[in-house]
Amino acid sequence: MKKLINSPETLLEDALAGMAAAHPGLRVNAGARVITRSSGKSPGKVAVISGGGSGHEPLHGGFVGLGMLDAACPGEVFTSPVPDQVLAAARAADTGAGVLLVVKNYTGDVLNFQVAAELAEDEGITVETVLVNDDVAVEDSTHTAGRRGTGATLFVEKIAGALAEQGADLATVAKTAREVNSASRSFAVALTSCTTPAAGRPGFELPEDEIEVGVGIHGEPGRRRERIRPAKEIVADALDAILTDQPLSADDETIVLVNGLGGTPLLELYVVYNEVATALADRGIRIARRLVGNYVTSLDMAGVSLTLCRADAAMLALWDAPVDTPALHWGG
Amino acid sequence: MKKLINSPETLLEDALAGMAAAHPGLRVNAGARVITRSSGKSPGKVAVISGGGSGHEPLHGGFVGLGMLDAACPGEVFTSPVPDQVLAAARAADTGAGVLLVVKNYTGDVLNFQVAAELAEDEGITVETVLVNDDVAVEDSTHTAGRRGTGATLFVEKIAGALAEQGADLATVAKTAREVNSASRSFAVALTSCTTPAAGRPGFELPEDEIEVGVGIHGEPGRRRERIRPAKEIVADALDAILTDQPLSADDETIVLVNGLGGTPLLELYVVYNEVATALADRGIRIARRLVGNYVTSLDMAGVSLTLCRADAAMLALWDAPVDTPALHWGG
Amino acid sequence: MDIALARTWVQAIAAAVDAQKDQLTQLDSAIGDADHGANMQRGFVAATAALAEQEPAGPGDVLVKTGSTLISSVGGASGPLYGSVFRAIGKTLAGAGAGSEPAADARRFADALSAGLESLQRLGAAAVGDKTMVDAYVPALEAFQQAAEGAGDGGKAGDFAAAARAAAEAAEEGMRATTPLQARKGRASYLGTRSVGHQDPGATSTALIFRALADVTAAVR
Amino acid sequence: MDIALARTWVQAIAAAVDAQKDQLTQLDSAIGDADHGANMQRGFVAATAALAEQEPAGPGDVLVKTGSTLISSVGGASGPLYGSVFRAIGKTLAGAGAGSEPAADARRFADALSAGLESLQRLGAAAVGDKTMVDAYVPALEAFQQAAEGAGDGGKAGDFAAAARAAAEAAEEGMRATTPLQARKGRASYLGTRSVGHQDPGATSTALIFRALADVTAAVR
Ligand SMILES: Nc1ncnc2c1ncn2[C@@H]1O[C@H](COP(=O)(O)OP(=O)(O)O)[C@@H](O)[C@H]1O
Ligand SMILES: Nc1ncnc2c1ncn2[C@@H]1O[C@H](COP(=O)(O)OP(=O)(O)O)[C@@H](O)[C@H]1O
Ligand SMILES: [Mg+2]
Ligand SMILES: [Mg+2]
Ligand SMILES: [Mg+2]
Ligand SMILES: [Mg+2]
């Protein structure tokens, strides 16, 4: 394993110090491992908070700022934060208007945020939780852990964040967050695995001509292995998986995320986006907004995830609302 | 070789189509392979144009927009654009106030832009050229091709772009561009090579515990091979190389770029930035502005480049001026 | 189980985790996210440190403290799950071995383990066969209960060490039995049928926890 | 050299480049940026296509057109360099073999090749020993000149095919001689001493260009 780190043990601490130094807009509490806006709290505003294992940067710390998150709590690499951290984030961000916890649906995240929510409620902080579970590669059944949360997390954080910034109350922000999640579907393929510092070697080894189809964002193998094919065909299959799960009609407007998993050049992401745009145009589905880049990554994994959100006019307006964070910046 | 492409031959065409679809602010002339602002020309404004081989995205196309480039002309992967392309870009961007060509110092780029400049002058377009040559890993001698242009290209494009946006004339913009280049130094290390679609395999193979020190941005080997060490030591050596070449004093203010080469997770770039910030603080050198991310990449190469620019107040003001491009966006 | 044994148990787990960290991570790498070794390590280093700081009143205290520390230091699925298991065990032992109260015997400890399982399943909702730590825990608990009642092997009722030994063996069998299963809970469930053929990391660490109990109680005897 | 020979030469280069594209790229991969094969391929596919479109007036025209097409289709260092070489060769041959003018003989072609070198060095400023295409071109030119003057091997003056053969051999020797050199021009120069031990890709394509000339002139005889 080769990594630009000092040691696996100090990775998170060092990276947080780097984030703090790099982004004057962020305030990083190194002890509590909580990232907040350096502008402080806005009185009466609902706080939107997210967190999860590290290794998905810029998610979540890079989304803290005006119009998006109020706080983020990054755990160890691919390990959900502990309840104390989430609680510290809630304390740091709550203005009395309550907090929305945006949680990706993984057992660890769910449990740790749940414990934290109980602790926060005990302290008189009103808490709502939205579980993000957009990954159609995972079968959704009541007997399983359910779908993973992946790319749609960005959509939920951006849109709920904009609504909170406009002064909506907690119930409204939570409701919209859940609607965004319900309207979103993702699918990902990997060309390589990734290497966590703790493990020191890739989670799986792929032959030179094979890809993993239906992967998540934690270096785990996908649903099946296939031979590499032209981008057009890979995209077609991914869109099929998404649109089979959530059919879209010609009237629907979408927000599309073509997301690099960390080790894929932007040049290739543009090739993928071109195929997505062409394929959706062929089906008569309109792309109202889009993002192409590395937003919800899986360390150094080469690969791409596609996320589609069926967006109504209200969601699009919230998407367009000003955002000023390290990783997303537009408007106002 | 595994890549998310349709074929090596159609890669650039497909990626440009994707860029066009992804960024409403860009206008892409697919035939001429020229990217301009979709807002069109601003009468009387000096045009700042850059280009070079593809594979370094977001450089250069991602820097087209208000406050930065007027046009970009991307060549094939790691191959400078042909003169016709550069000429087409000059024609598309010239308002009569002349064009500044920002050229990275590689024989191919220098020659092709030189031919283009002559053709443009023949058509009555006033041309100035700034050669970017910031890489201290390369010995600078009159007998050689000279230093490579790498990360400082971003500084030159941002600062010259801001000045042009403010209405400065061509001579002034060119002069400042050259000053930014003279004030900038870079050094890079690679943990892996990269794979060009045409070659189909990595330019070099590195053992699991070695890194290439002093690499450029085209997958070529570096000056020497070393064992991997903690980020702190790698950064210390890179800063030594830079500061030996251009000593800085405690009064100097700097702009720092910690740039991922394409395959390195953002988490690691923050670790590197933390070491840079600490080491410069130890030397009493102030970081006035900084960027941490993937800006001047080398396809899927894992590694990092550091660029320091000694910036005076005027440069800092131009750095802070509004910019609105796919890859950089602030102010305004 | 008295204070000393509770402490020794936690230390023995910490030592075992330290020794088998890489194996736990590699198991998690195959069907999860390659952090189970690091998670357990972080948790038990923190737990032993926390125990070194305080003067617990009894074995219950030791285990409640261990559980709370796991919750606040591990993260991931295993943190809250093991954390609440140890807290439940500790709470059930409350009073035992503290002050003038007698130490917990095997029957009382069987009840404590049972409370641990309840807590584990309340949080994680996993049943036997889902390919989780439950697959090692349930047979271990049953073996311990049986031995504590004196029903197993014709052994004498209440032999704590014998019960712990039986539990460790049952846990290890349950751990091995996870290999052919398809996961229905935790990250491994995302792999569908591809989770088959791999031993569950959580079941492995559960077996290690019961083996540590057997080791420390054997040493006491 | 007449129109037909000039065309055949360019086509023969295109065929040779197509066959050796991967080798050129691998050489460039070792000490450059792994695109020389693709660059040459793109250029000569474009050049043959351009020649198929127009009716050139003479061999000079064919080679000027070839050079211009290389410039406008290759990019990289080799595009302008080879482009201006072919343009200079073509310009020097202007008039020869066109209309009623006699085809260029070996002496005239030697002058053209010499103009090509001048152009190459004016643009690239490389000298022999810098580990570039110049290292193959200079000995090839000298061998061609010598043969054209009848000075070499006691052969008869002006034997075009013999001169081309001598040039090809000299180019190949020059190409091989680049291996031990340290590059002072082009990308390979960034490697410092690490460029030693690798054959220069541009010298290799130059040798290929002269070998193609030898092949097509031999076939004509
Ligand atoms: N719902 C659950 N109930 C019981 N055990 C579970 C559950 N989900 C996961 N586990 C256990 O947790 C183990 C993984 O722990 P760990 O790797 O530390 O956490 P994470 O999966 O969050 O990375 C699995 O091997 C499994 O035994
Ligand atoms: N200044 C120069 N003079 C002559 N030949 C040069 C010079 N610079 C580079 N070359 C030749 O160009 C070759 C590389 O061509 P190519 O790979 O197509 O372009 P690039 O280096 O731009 O990628 C080198 O192998 C070398 O022979
Ligand atoms: Mg985990
Ligand atoms: Mg090149
Ligand atoms: Mg895990
Ligand atoms: Mg090259």
PDB file of N, CA and C in Angstrom, chain B residues 76-84 105-109 111-112 114-115 138 143-146 148 196 198-199 201-203 212 218-225, chain D residues 21-22 25-26 29-35 38-39 42 70-77 79-81 123-124 130 183-187 189-194:
ATOM      1  N   GLU B  76      -5.103  15.901 -28.477  1.00  0.00           N
ATOM      2  CA  GLU B  76      -5.276  14.509 -28.081  1.00  0.00           C
ATOM      3  C   GLU B  76      -4.603  14.314 -26.718  1.00  0.00           C
ATOM      4  N   VAL B  77      -4.825  13.151 -26.109  1.00  0.00           N
ATOM      5  CA  VAL B  77      -4.262  12.906 -24.784  1.00  0.00           C
ATOM      6  C   VAL B  77      -2.741  13.078 -24.813  1.00  0.00           C
ATOM      7  N   PHE B  78      -2.241  13.959 -23.982  1.00  0.00           N
ATOM      8  CA  PHE B  78      -0.805  14.251 -23.835  1.00  0.00           C
ATOM      9  C   PHE B  78      -0.159  14.727 -25.132  1.00  0.00           C
ATOM     10  N   THR B  79      -0.936  15.256 -26.060  1.00  0.00           N
ATOM     11  CA  THR B  79      -0.392  15.736 -27.332  1.00  0.00           C
ATOM     12  C   THR B  79      -0.863  17.163 -27.526  1.00  0.00           C
ATOM     13  N   SER B  80       0.074  18.060 -27.748  1.00  0.00           N
ATOM     14  CA  SER B  80      -0.327  19.457 -27.876  1.00  0.00           C
ATOM     15  C   SER B  80      -1.312  19.628 -29.028  1.00  0.00           C
ATOM     16  N   PRO B  81      -2.138  20.637 -28.957  1.00  0.00           N
ATOM     17  CA  PRO B  81      -3.072  20.891 -30.057  1.00  0.00           C
ATOM     18  C   PRO B  81      -2.290  21.244 -31.318  1.00  0.00           C
ATOM     19  N   VAL B  82      -2.925  21.092 -32.470  1.00  0.00           N
ATOM     20  CA  VAL B  82      -2.291  21.480 -33.731  1.00  0.00           C
ATOM     21  C   VAL B  82      -2.512  22.979 -33.940  1.00  0.00           C
ATOM     22  N   PRO B  83      -1.687  23.596 -34.762  1.00  0.00           N
ATOM     23  CA  PRO B  83      -1.796  25.051 -34.947  1.00  0.00           C
ATOM     24  C   PRO B  83      -3.182  25.501 -35.404  1.00  0.00           C
ATOM     25  N   ASP B  84      -3.835  24.691 -36.236  1.00  0.00           N
ATOM     26  CA  ASP B  84      -5.168  25.075 -36.734  1.00  0.00           C
ATOM     27  C   ASP B  84      -6.138  25.300 -35.575  1.00  0.00           C
ATOM     28  N   ASN B 105       5.610  24.868 -21.133  1.00  0.00           N
ATOM     29  CA  ASN B 105       6.873  24.683 -21.856  1.00  0.00           C
ATOM     30  C   ASN B 105       7.205  23.224 -22.161  1.00  0.00           C
ATOM     31  N   TYR B 106       6.680  22.747 -23.267  1.00  0.00           N
ATOM     32  CA  TYR B 106       7.032  21.454 -23.841  1.00  0.00           C
ATOM     33  C   TYR B 106       7.309  21.707 -25.307  1.00  0.00           C
ATOM     34  N   THR B 107       8.287  21.024 -25.849  1.00  0.00           N
ATOM     35  CA  THR B 107       8.661  21.267 -27.239  1.00  0.00           C
ATOM     36  C   THR B 107       7.447  21.292 -28.164  1.00  0.00           C
ATOM     37  N   GLY B 108       6.588  20.275 -27.998  1.00  0.00           N
ATOM     38  CA  GLY B 108       5.424  20.189 -28.876  1.00  0.00           C
ATOM     39  C   GLY B 108       4.497  21.383 -28.718  1.00  0.00           C
ATOM     40  N   ASP B 109       4.224  21.742 -27.505  1.00  0.00           N
ATOM     41  CA  ASP B 109       3.337  22.884 -27.266  1.00  0.00           C
ATOM     42  C   ASP B 109       3.962  24.160 -27.805  1.00  0.00           C
ATOM     43  N   LEU B 111       6.185  24.601 -30.159  1.00  0.00           N
ATOM     44  CA  LEU B 111       6.230  24.664 -31.629  1.00  0.00           C
ATOM     45  C   LEU B 111       4.848  24.873 -32.230  1.00  0.00           C
ATOM     46  N   ASN B 112       3.888  24.134 -31.751  1.00  0.00           N
ATOM     47  CA  ASN B 112       2.549  24.266 -32.347  1.00  0.00           C
ATOM     48  C   ASN B 112       1.935  25.634 -32.082  1.00  0.00           C
ATOM     49  N   GLN B 114       3.657  28.309 -31.560  1.00  0.00           N
ATOM     50  CA  GLN B 114       4.464  29.267 -32.323  1.00  0.00           C
ATOM     51  C   GLN B 114       3.982  29.361 -33.769  1.00  0.00           C
ATOM     52  N   VAL B 115       3.763  28.205 -34.376  1.00  0.00           N
ATOM     53  CA  VAL B 115       3.223  28.208 -35.747  1.00  0.00           C
ATOM     54  C   VAL B 115       1.879  28.915 -35.757  1.00  0.00           C
ATOM     55  N   VAL B 138      13.164  19.685 -13.055  1.00  0.00           N
ATOM     56  CA  VAL B 138      13.895  19.653 -14.314  1.00  0.00           C
ATOM     57  C   VAL B 138      14.997  20.697 -14.278  1.00  0.00           C
ATOM     58  N   HIS B 143      20.972  24.444 -22.898  1.00  0.00           N
ATOM     59  CA  HIS B 143      21.176  23.353 -23.851  1.00  0.00           C
ATOM     60  C   HIS B 143      20.015  22.376 -23.870  1.00  0.00           C
ATOM     61  N   THR B 144      19.074  22.524 -22.977  1.00  0.00           N
ATOM     62  CA  THR B 144      17.997  21.536 -22.891  1.00  0.00           C
ATOM     63  C   THR B 144      16.669  22.166 -23.278  1.00  0.00           C
ATOM     64  N   ALA B 145      15.629  21.346 -23.179  1.00  0.00           N
ATOM     65  CA  ALA B 145      14.282  21.834 -23.489  1.00  0.00           C
ATOM     66  C   ALA B 145      13.784  22.766 -22.376  1.00  0.00           C
ATOM     67  N   GLY B 146      14.534  22.817 -21.278  1.00  0.00           N
ATOM     68  CA  GLY B 146      14.132  23.702 -20.185  1.00  0.00           C
ATOM     69  C   GLY B 146      13.090  23.065 -19.307  1.00  0.00           C
ATOM     70  N   ARG B 148       9.658  22.099 -17.342  1.00  0.00           N
ATOM     71  CA  ARG B 148       8.286  21.830 -17.749  1.00  0.00           C
ATOM     72  C   ARG B 148       7.330  22.851 -17.147  1.00  0.00           C
ATOM     73  N   THR B 196      -2.121   5.857 -20.675  1.00  0.00           N
ATOM     74  CA  THR B 196      -2.792   6.562 -21.763  1.00  0.00           C
ATOM     75  C   THR B 196      -3.586   5.534 -22.551  1.00  0.00           C
ATOM     76  N   ALA B 198      -3.922   5.263 -25.640  1.00  0.00           N
ATOM     77  CA  ALA B 198      -3.205   4.800 -26.828  1.00  0.00           C
ATOM     78  C   ALA B 198      -2.179   3.736 -26.460  1.00  0.00           C
ATOM     79  N   ALA B 199      -1.509   3.910 -25.339  1.00  0.00           N
ATOM     80  CA  ALA B 199      -0.476   2.943 -24.960  1.00  0.00           C
ATOM     81  C   ALA B 199      -1.096   1.691 -24.341  1.00  0.00           C
ATOM     82  N   ARG B 201      -1.040   0.603 -21.461  1.00  0.00           N
ATOM     83  CA  ARG B 201      -0.463   0.149 -20.185  1.00  0.00           C
ATOM     84  C   ARG B 201       0.339   1.273 -19.536  1.00  0.00           C
ATOM     85  N   PRO B 202       0.611   1.145 -18.233  1.00  0.00           N
ATOM     86  CA  PRO B 202       1.266   2.237 -17.515  1.00  0.00           C
ATOM     87  C   PRO B 202       2.631   2.570 -18.092  1.00  0.00           C
ATOM     88  N   GLY B 203       3.010   3.833 -18.013  1.00  0.00           N
ATOM     89  CA  GLY B 203       4.305   4.269 -18.516  1.00  0.00           C
ATOM     90  C   GLY B 203       5.466   3.643 -17.768  1.00  0.00           C
ATOM     91  N   GLU B 212       8.034   7.645  -7.472  1.00  0.00           N
ATOM     92  CA  GLU B 212       8.857   8.404  -8.408  1.00  0.00           C
ATOM     93  C   GLU B 212       8.879   9.853  -7.929  1.00  0.00           C
ATOM     94  N   HIS B 218       2.851  13.919 -17.462  1.00  0.00           N
ATOM     95  CA  HIS B 218       2.602  13.124 -18.678  1.00  0.00           C
ATOM     96  C   HIS B 218       2.974  11.668 -18.493  1.00  0.00           C
ATOM     97  N   GLY B 219       2.982  11.208 -17.243  1.00  0.00           N
ATOM     98  CA  GLY B 219       3.237   9.789 -16.998  1.00  0.00           C
ATOM     99  C   GLY B 219       4.675   9.379 -17.206  1.00  0.00           C
ATOM    100  N   GLU B 220       5.545  10.336 -17.442  1.00  0.00           N
ATOM    101  CA  GLU B 220       6.954   9.980 -17.605  1.00  0.00           C
ATOM    102  C   GLU B 220       7.567   9.681 -16.240  1.00  0.00           C
ATOM    103  N   PRO B 221       8.619   8.869 -16.196  1.00  0.00           N
ATOM    104  CA  PRO B 221       9.286   8.647 -14.917  1.00  0.00           C
ATOM    105  C   PRO B 221       9.865   9.963 -14.397  1.00  0.00           C
ATOM    106  N   GLY B 222      10.184   9.976 -13.116  1.00  0.00           N
ATOM    107  CA  GLY B 222      10.724  11.199 -12.520  1.00  0.00           C
ATOM    108  C   GLY B 222      12.234  11.209 -12.531  1.00  0.00           C
ATOM    109  N   ARG B 223      12.801  12.020 -11.650  1.00  0.00           N
ATOM    110  CA  ARG B 223      14.251  12.130 -11.607  1.00  0.00           C
ATOM    111  C   ARG B 223      14.891  10.953 -10.890  1.00  0.00           C
ATOM    112  N   ARG B 224      14.154  10.404  -9.928  1.00  0.00           N
ATOM    113  CA  ARG B 224      14.716   9.273  -9.200  1.00  0.00           C
ATOM    114  C   ARG B 224      13.585   8.515  -8.517  1.00  0.00           C
ATOM    115  N   ARG B 225      13.965   7.324  -8.085  1.00  0.00           N
ATOM    116  CA  ARG B 225      13.008   6.471  -7.412  1.00  0.00           C
ATOM    117  C   ARG B 225      13.396   6.389  -5.944  1.00  0.00           C
TER     118      ARG B 225
ATOM    119  N   LYS D  21       3.361   1.174 -35.065  1.00  0.00           N
ATOM    120  CA  LYS D  21       2.757   2.127 -34.139  1.00  0.00           C
ATOM    121  C   LYS D  21       2.991   1.765 -32.671  1.00  0.00           C
ATOM    122  N   ASP D  22       2.708   0.510 -32.340  1.00  0.00           N
ATOM    123  CA  ASP D  22       2.825   0.122 -30.932  1.00  0.00           C
ATOM    124  C   ASP D  22       4.268   0.192 -30.446  1.00  0.00           C
ATOM    125  N   THR D  25       5.106   3.773 -29.761  1.00  0.00           N
ATOM    126  CA  THR D  25       4.474   4.233 -28.523  1.00  0.00           C
ATOM    127  C   THR D  25       5.173   3.656 -27.302  1.00  0.00           C
ATOM    128  N   GLN D  26       5.564   2.404 -27.389  1.00  0.00           N
ATOM    129  CA  GLN D  26       6.242   1.822 -26.222  1.00  0.00           C
ATOM    130  C   GLN D  26       7.590   2.484 -25.976  1.00  0.00           C
ATOM    131  N   SER D  29       6.823   5.560 -24.370  1.00  0.00           N
ATOM    132  CA  SER D  29       6.319   5.324 -23.024  1.00  0.00           C
ATOM    133  C   SER D  29       7.478   5.266 -22.021  1.00  0.00           C
ATOM    134  N   ALA D  30       8.601   4.721 -22.471  1.00  0.00           N
ATOM    135  CA  ALA D  30       9.741   4.563 -21.558  1.00  0.00           C
ATOM    136  C   ALA D  30      10.367   5.899 -21.179  1.00  0.00           C
ATOM    137  N   ILE D  31      10.474   6.809 -22.155  1.00  0.00           N
ATOM    138  CA  ILE D  31      11.179   8.066 -21.843  1.00  0.00           C
ATOM    139  C   ILE D  31      10.385   9.301 -22.274  1.00  0.00           C
ATOM    140  N   GLY D  32       9.101   9.091 -22.566  1.00  0.00           N
ATOM    141  CA  GLY D  32       8.304  10.243 -22.993  1.00  0.00           C
ATOM    142  C   GLY D  32       6.881  10.094 -22.505  1.00  0.00           C
ATOM    143  N   ASP D  33       5.924  10.362 -23.360  1.00  0.00           N
ATOM    144  CA  ASP D  33       4.536  10.381 -22.908  1.00  0.00           C
ATOM    145  C   ASP D  33       3.647   9.422 -23.686  1.00  0.00           C
ATOM    146  N   ALA D  34       4.249   8.447 -24.330  1.00  0.00           N
ATOM    147  CA  ALA D  34       3.494   7.306 -24.866  1.00  0.00           C
ATOM    148  C   ALA D  34       2.522   7.675 -25.977  1.00  0.00           C
ATOM    149  N   ASP D  35       2.875   8.669 -26.789  1.00  0.00           N
ATOM    150  CA  ASP D  35       1.957   9.002 -27.877  1.00  0.00           C
ATOM    151  C   ASP D  35       2.622   9.038 -29.249  1.00  0.00           C
ATOM    152  N   ALA D  38       0.808   6.894 -31.911  1.00  0.00           N
ATOM    153  CA  ALA D  38      -0.497   7.464 -32.254  1.00  0.00           C
ATOM    154  C   ALA D  38      -0.336   8.758 -33.059  1.00  0.00           C
ATOM    155  N   ASN D  39       0.644   9.553 -32.677  1.00  0.00           N
ATOM    156  CA  ASN D  39       0.876  10.812 -33.399  1.00  0.00           C
ATOM    157  C   ASN D  39       1.244  10.551 -34.864  1.00  0.00           C
ATOM    158  N   ARG D  42      -1.741   9.091 -36.813  1.00  0.00           N
ATOM    159  CA  ARG D  42      -2.751  10.097 -37.142  1.00  0.00           C
ATOM    160  C   ARG D  42      -2.261  10.968 -38.294  1.00  0.00           C
ATOM    161  N   LEU D  70       0.809  17.039 -41.910  1.00  0.00           N
ATOM    162  CA  LEU D  70       1.383  16.621 -40.621  1.00  0.00           C
ATOM    163  C   LEU D  70       1.243  17.742 -39.599  1.00  0.00           C
ATOM    164  N   ILE D  71       1.577  18.955 -40.027  1.00  0.00           N
ATOM    165  CA  ILE D  71       1.486  20.090 -39.097  1.00  0.00           C
ATOM    166  C   ILE D  71       0.071  20.267 -38.571  1.00  0.00           C
ATOM    167  N   SER D  72      -0.893  20.094 -39.477  1.00  0.00           N
ATOM    168  CA  SER D  72      -2.258  20.387 -39.032  1.00  0.00           C
ATOM    169  C   SER D  72      -3.000  19.173 -38.474  1.00  0.00           C
ATOM    170  N   SER D  73      -2.322  18.045 -38.375  1.00  0.00           N
ATOM    171  CA  SER D  73      -3.048  16.890 -37.821  1.00  0.00           C
ATOM    172  C   SER D  73      -2.337  16.187 -36.670  1.00  0.00           C
ATOM    173  N   VAL D  74      -1.032  16.390 -36.508  1.00  0.00           N
ATOM    174  CA  VAL D  74      -0.307  15.598 -35.511  1.00  0.00           C
ATOM    175  C   VAL D  74      -0.334  16.231 -34.122  1.00  0.00           C
ATOM    176  N   GLY D  75       0.083  17.477 -34.025  1.00  0.00           N
ATOM    177  CA  GLY D  75       0.321  18.050 -32.696  1.00  0.00           C
ATOM    178  C   GLY D  75       1.609  17.476 -32.151  1.00  0.00           C
ATOM    179  N   GLY D  76       1.896  17.734 -30.875  1.00  0.00           N
ATOM    180  CA  GLY D  76       3.118  17.206 -30.272  1.00  0.00           C
ATOM    181  C   GLY D  76       4.350  17.801 -30.916  1.00  0.00           C
ATOM    182  N   ALA D  77       5.514  17.310 -30.505  1.00  0.00           N
ATOM    183  CA  ALA D  77       6.759  17.809 -31.069  1.00  0.00           C
ATOM    184  C   ALA D  77       6.947  17.312 -32.495  1.00  0.00           C
ATOM    185  N   GLY D  79       4.894  16.640 -34.849  1.00  0.00           N
ATOM    186  CA  GLY D  79       4.063  17.217 -35.910  1.00  0.00           C
ATOM    187  C   GLY D  79       4.734  18.380 -36.617  1.00  0.00           C
ATOM    188  N   PRO D  80       5.041  19.449 -35.908  1.00  0.00           N
ATOM    189  CA  PRO D  80       5.692  20.581 -36.573  1.00  0.00           C
ATOM    190  C   PRO D  80       7.076  20.212 -37.108  1.00  0.00           C
ATOM    191  N   LEU D  81       7.787  19.349 -36.407  1.00  0.00           N
ATOM    192  CA  LEU D  81       9.147  19.012 -36.846  1.00  0.00           C
ATOM    193  C   LEU D  81       9.109  18.234 -38.158  1.00  0.00           C
ATOM    194  N   LEU D 123      13.831  24.825 -36.194  1.00  0.00           N
ATOM    195  CA  LEU D 123      12.716  24.745 -35.248  1.00  0.00           C
ATOM    196  C   LEU D 123      13.112  24.123 -33.918  1.00  0.00           C
ATOM    197  N   GLY D 124      13.822  22.994 -34.009  1.00  0.00           N
ATOM    198  CA  GLY D 124      14.023  22.202 -32.794  1.00  0.00           C
ATOM    199  C   GLY D 124      15.331  22.457 -32.079  1.00  0.00           C
ATOM    200  N   ASP D 130      21.955  14.760 -29.157  1.00  0.00           N
ATOM    201  CA  ASP D 130      20.922  15.191 -28.205  1.00  0.00           C
ATOM    202  C   ASP D 130      19.840  14.129 -28.004  1.00  0.00           C
ATOM    203  N   ALA D 183      19.399  12.263 -23.096  1.00  0.00           N
ATOM    204  CA  ALA D 183      18.652  13.225 -23.908  1.00  0.00           C
ATOM    205  C   ALA D 183      18.876  14.661 -23.428  1.00  0.00           C
ATOM    206  N   ARG D 184      19.022  15.542 -24.407  1.00  0.00           N
ATOM    207  CA  ARG D 184      19.122  16.968 -24.062  1.00  0.00           C
ATOM    208  C   ARG D 184      17.990  17.787 -24.656  1.00  0.00           C
ATOM    209  N   LYS D 185      17.157  17.142 -25.481  1.00  0.00           N
ATOM    210  CA  LYS D 185      16.009  17.837 -26.061  1.00  0.00           C
ATOM    211  C   LYS D 185      14.763  16.954 -25.929  1.00  0.00           C
ATOM    212  N   GLY D 186      13.602  17.583 -26.061  1.00  0.00           N
ATOM    213  CA  GLY D 186      12.357  16.812 -25.992  1.00  0.00           C
ATOM    214  C   GLY D 186      12.071  16.347 -24.566  1.00  0.00           C
ATOM    215  N   ARG D 187      10.993  15.608 -24.438  1.00  0.00           N
ATOM    216  CA  ARG D 187      10.555  15.179 -23.111  1.00  0.00           C
ATOM    217  C   ARG D 187      11.564  14.301 -22.400  1.00  0.00           C
ATOM    218  N   SER D 189      14.502  14.563 -22.084  1.00  0.00           N
ATOM    219  CA  SER D 189      15.519  15.327 -21.346  1.00  0.00           C
ATOM    220  C   SER D 189      15.120  15.507 -19.877  1.00  0.00           C
ATOM    221  N   TYR D 190      13.804  15.432 -19.579  1.00  0.00           N
ATOM    222  CA  TYR D 190      13.369  15.614 -18.188  1.00  0.00           C
ATOM    223  C   TYR D 190      13.867  14.490 -17.296  1.00  0.00           C
ATOM    224  N   LEU D 191      14.211  13.356 -17.919  1.00  0.00           N
ATOM    225  CA  LEU D 191      14.607  12.195 -17.130  1.00  0.00           C
ATOM    226  C   LEU D 191      16.066  12.259 -16.695  1.00  0.00           C
ATOM    227  N   GLY D 192      16.811  13.233 -17.212  1.00  0.00           N
ATOM    228  CA  GLY D 192      18.227  13.300 -16.855  1.00  0.00           C
ATOM    229  C   GLY D 192      18.929  12.020 -17.268  1.00  0.00           C
ATOM    230  N   THR D 193      19.749  11.515 -16.379  1.00  0.00           N
ATOM    231  CA  THR D 193      20.528  10.308 -16.719  1.00  0.00           C
ATOM    232  C   THR D 193      19.636   9.089 -16.938  1.00  0.00           C
ATOM    233  N   ARG D 194      18.425   9.147 -16.469  1.00  0.00           N
ATOM    234  CA  ARG D 194      17.559   7.970 -16.633  1.00  0.00           C
ATOM    235  C   ARG D 194      17.090   7.771 -18.063  1.00  0.00           C
TER     236      ARG D 194
END
